[in-house]
Coordinates of C-alpha atoms in Angstrom, one line a residue:
M3 CA 29.0 1.3 -11.4
Q4 CA 28.7 4.5 -13.0
L5 CA 25.6 6.4 -11.0
N6 CA 23.8 9.6 -12.0
L7 CA 24.9 11.7 -8.7
P8 CA 28.3 13.3 -8.0
P9 CA 31.7 11.2 -7.2
F10 CA 33.4 11.4 -4.2
D11 CA 36.0 9.8 -2.2
M12 CA 34.7 6.9 -0.3
K13 CA 36.4 5.0 2.4
L14 CA 36.6 2.1 2.1
S15 CA 37.9 -1.5 4.0
G16 CA 37.7 -5.1 4.6
T17 CA 38.5 -7.6 1.7
R18 CA 37.5 -7.9 -1.8
E19 CA 34.9 -10.3 -1.4
R20 CA 33.5 -8.3 1.7
M21 CA 33.9 -4.7 1.2
K22 CA 32.8 -2.2 3.4
V23 CA 31.9 1.2 3.2
F24 CA 32.4 4.5 6.4
D25 CA 28.9 5.5 6.5
I26 CA 28.9 9.3 7.9
L27 CA 25.5 9.3 9.5
R28 CA 26.2 5.8 11.3
R29 CA 29.3 6.7 11.9
R30 CA 30.7 3.2 11.2
Y31 CA 31.7 0.7 8.2
V32 CA 28.5 -0.9 6.4
A33 CA 28.6 -3.8 3.7
L34 CA 29.0 -2.0 0.1
T35 CA 25.8 -3.4 -1.6
P36 CA 24.9 -1.5 -4.5
E37 CA 22.0 -0.2 -2.7
E38 CA 24.7 1.1 -0.4
W39 CA 26.7 2.1 -2.8
V40 CA 23.4 4.4 -4.0
R41 CA 22.7 5.7 -0.6
Q42 CA 26.2 7.0 0.2
H43 CA 26.8 8.5 -2.9
F44 CA 23.1 10.1 -2.6
V45 CA 23.8 11.4 1.5
N46 CA 27.3 12.7 -0.2
Y47 CA 25.1 14.9 -2.4
L48 CA 22.2 16.0 -0.1
I49 CA 24.9 17.1 2.1
N50 CA 27.8 18.2 -0.2
H51 CA 25.8 19.5 -2.9
L52 CA 22.0 20.5 -1.8
G53 CA 23.2 21.9 1.8
Y54 CA 21.1 19.2 3.9
P55 CA 22.9 19.5 7.4
A56 CA 24.4 15.9 8.0
P57 CA 23.3 16.3 12.0
L58 CA 19.5 16.3 10.7
L59 CA 19.8 13.1 8.8
A60 CA 19.8 9.6 9.9
N61 CA 20.2 6.3 7.9
E62 CA 18.3 3.0 8.6
V63 CA 15.4 4.8 10.7
Q64 CA 13.4 2.0 12.6
L65 CA 9.4 1.8 11.6
T66 CA 7.2 -0.5 13.4
V67 CA 3.8 -0.8 11.5
G68 CA 1.8 -3.3 13.9
E69 CA 3.8 -6.3 14.4
K70 CA 5.8 -5.7 11.4
H71 CA 9.5 -4.0 11.7
L72 CA 10.6 -1.7 8.6
R73 CA 13.6 0.6 8.1
A74 CA 13.5 3.8 6.2
D75 CA 16.8 4.1 4.1
T76 CA 17.4 7.9 5.1
V77 CA 14.9 10.3 7.0
L78 CA 15.5 14.2 7.0
F79 CA 14.7 15.7 10.4
S80 CA 13.5 19.7 11.0
R81 CA 15.9 21.3 13.4
D82 CA 12.9 20.4 15.9
M83 CA 13.4 17.0 14.9
R84 CA 10.2 16.6 13.3
P85 CA 10.6 14.1 9.9
R86 CA 10.6 16.5 7.1
M87 CA 11.6 13.7 4.4
I88 CA 12.2 10.3 3.6
V89 CA 14.6 8.8 0.8
E90 CA 14.2 5.1 -0.4
Y91 CA 17.2 3.9 -2.1
K92 CA 17.5 1.2 -4.5
A93 CA 20.3 -0.6 -6.4
P94 CA 20.9 0.5 -10.1
S95 CA 19.6 -2.5 -11.6
V96 CA 16.3 -2.1 -10.0
A97 CA 13.8 0.0 -12.0
I98 CA 12.0 2.9 -10.3
T99 CA 7.9 1.4 -10.5
P100 CA 5.0 2.7 -8.5
D101 CA 5.6 -0.3 -6.2
V102 CA 8.7 1.7 -4.6
F103 CA 6.7 4.7 -3.8
N104 CA 3.9 2.3 -2.3
Q105 CA 6.6 1.2 -0.1
I106 CA 7.5 4.6 0.8
A107 CA 4.2 5.6 1.6
V108 CA 3.6 2.6 4.3
Y109 CA 6.7 4.7 6.1
N110 CA 4.9 8.2 5.1
T111 CA 2.0 6.8 6.9
L112 CA 4.0 7.1 10.3
L113 CA 6.1 9.8 10.0
H114 CA 4.2 12.4 7.9
V115 CA 6.8 13.9 5.8
D116 CA 6.9 16.8 3.5
Y117 CA 8.8 15.2 0.8
L118 CA 9.1 11.5 -0.6
V119 CA 12.1 10.7 -2.7
V120 CA 13.2 8.0 -4.5
S121 CA 16.7 6.9 -6.3
N122 CA 18.5 3.9 -7.8
G123 CA 21.6 6.2 -8.1
I124 CA 20.4 7.0 -11.7
E125 CA 17.1 7.8 -12.0
H126 CA 15.9 10.5 -8.7
Y127 CA 12.4 11.2 -8.4
C128 CA 10.8 13.9 -5.3
R129 CA 7.4 14.1 -4.8
R130 CA 6.4 16.9 -2.3
I131 CA 2.6 16.0 -0.2
D132 CA 0.1 18.5 0.0
Y133 CA -1.8 16.9 2.8
T134 CA -4.5 19.9 2.4
T135 CA -5.6 17.6 -1.1
G136 CA -4.2 14.2 -0.2
Q137 CA -1.9 14.3 -3.5
A138 CA 2.1 13.8 -3.8
L139 CA 3.2 16.1 -6.7
P140 CA 6.0 15.7 -8.5
L141 CA 8.7 17.6 -8.3
D142 CA 11.2 17.9 -11.5
H143 CA 14.3 17.9 -9.1
I144 CA 15.6 17.6 -5.4
P145 CA 15.0 20.6 -3.6
T146 CA 18.0 22.3 -1.8
Y147 CA 17.9 22.3 2.1
D148 CA 17.1 25.9 1.5
M149 CA 14.3 25.1 -0.6
L150 CA 12.5 23.3 1.5

């Protein structure tokens, strides 16, 4: 599937029926689902094109809301390990709807980040949170790390 992200050489393993991809952040092979295809391309884009330090990114960050256990797809941390950005991925066939932003907003009730990003690999949306007004302000691009 062609994405609206720069191509890169993925490390693949497994069989044609059960393909796996090496996740550089988790340092292991994981099942290559359509959503994982988007995640790996987007993480590569963040690191190799926008200058995000790989050691400050984490995939599949566990969160707990009451009795519910959730996972944020990717979280960027500051150098003092404060969460700064949440990225939520969908498969390319899944439309980015307000429900996707509602999902990521739930994660943000716990993490209180400055930026929310959603991507299906084709469309990418970024919002900066203004905590003084309570608004999620849309940006027309994903900021480079130096712009954060």
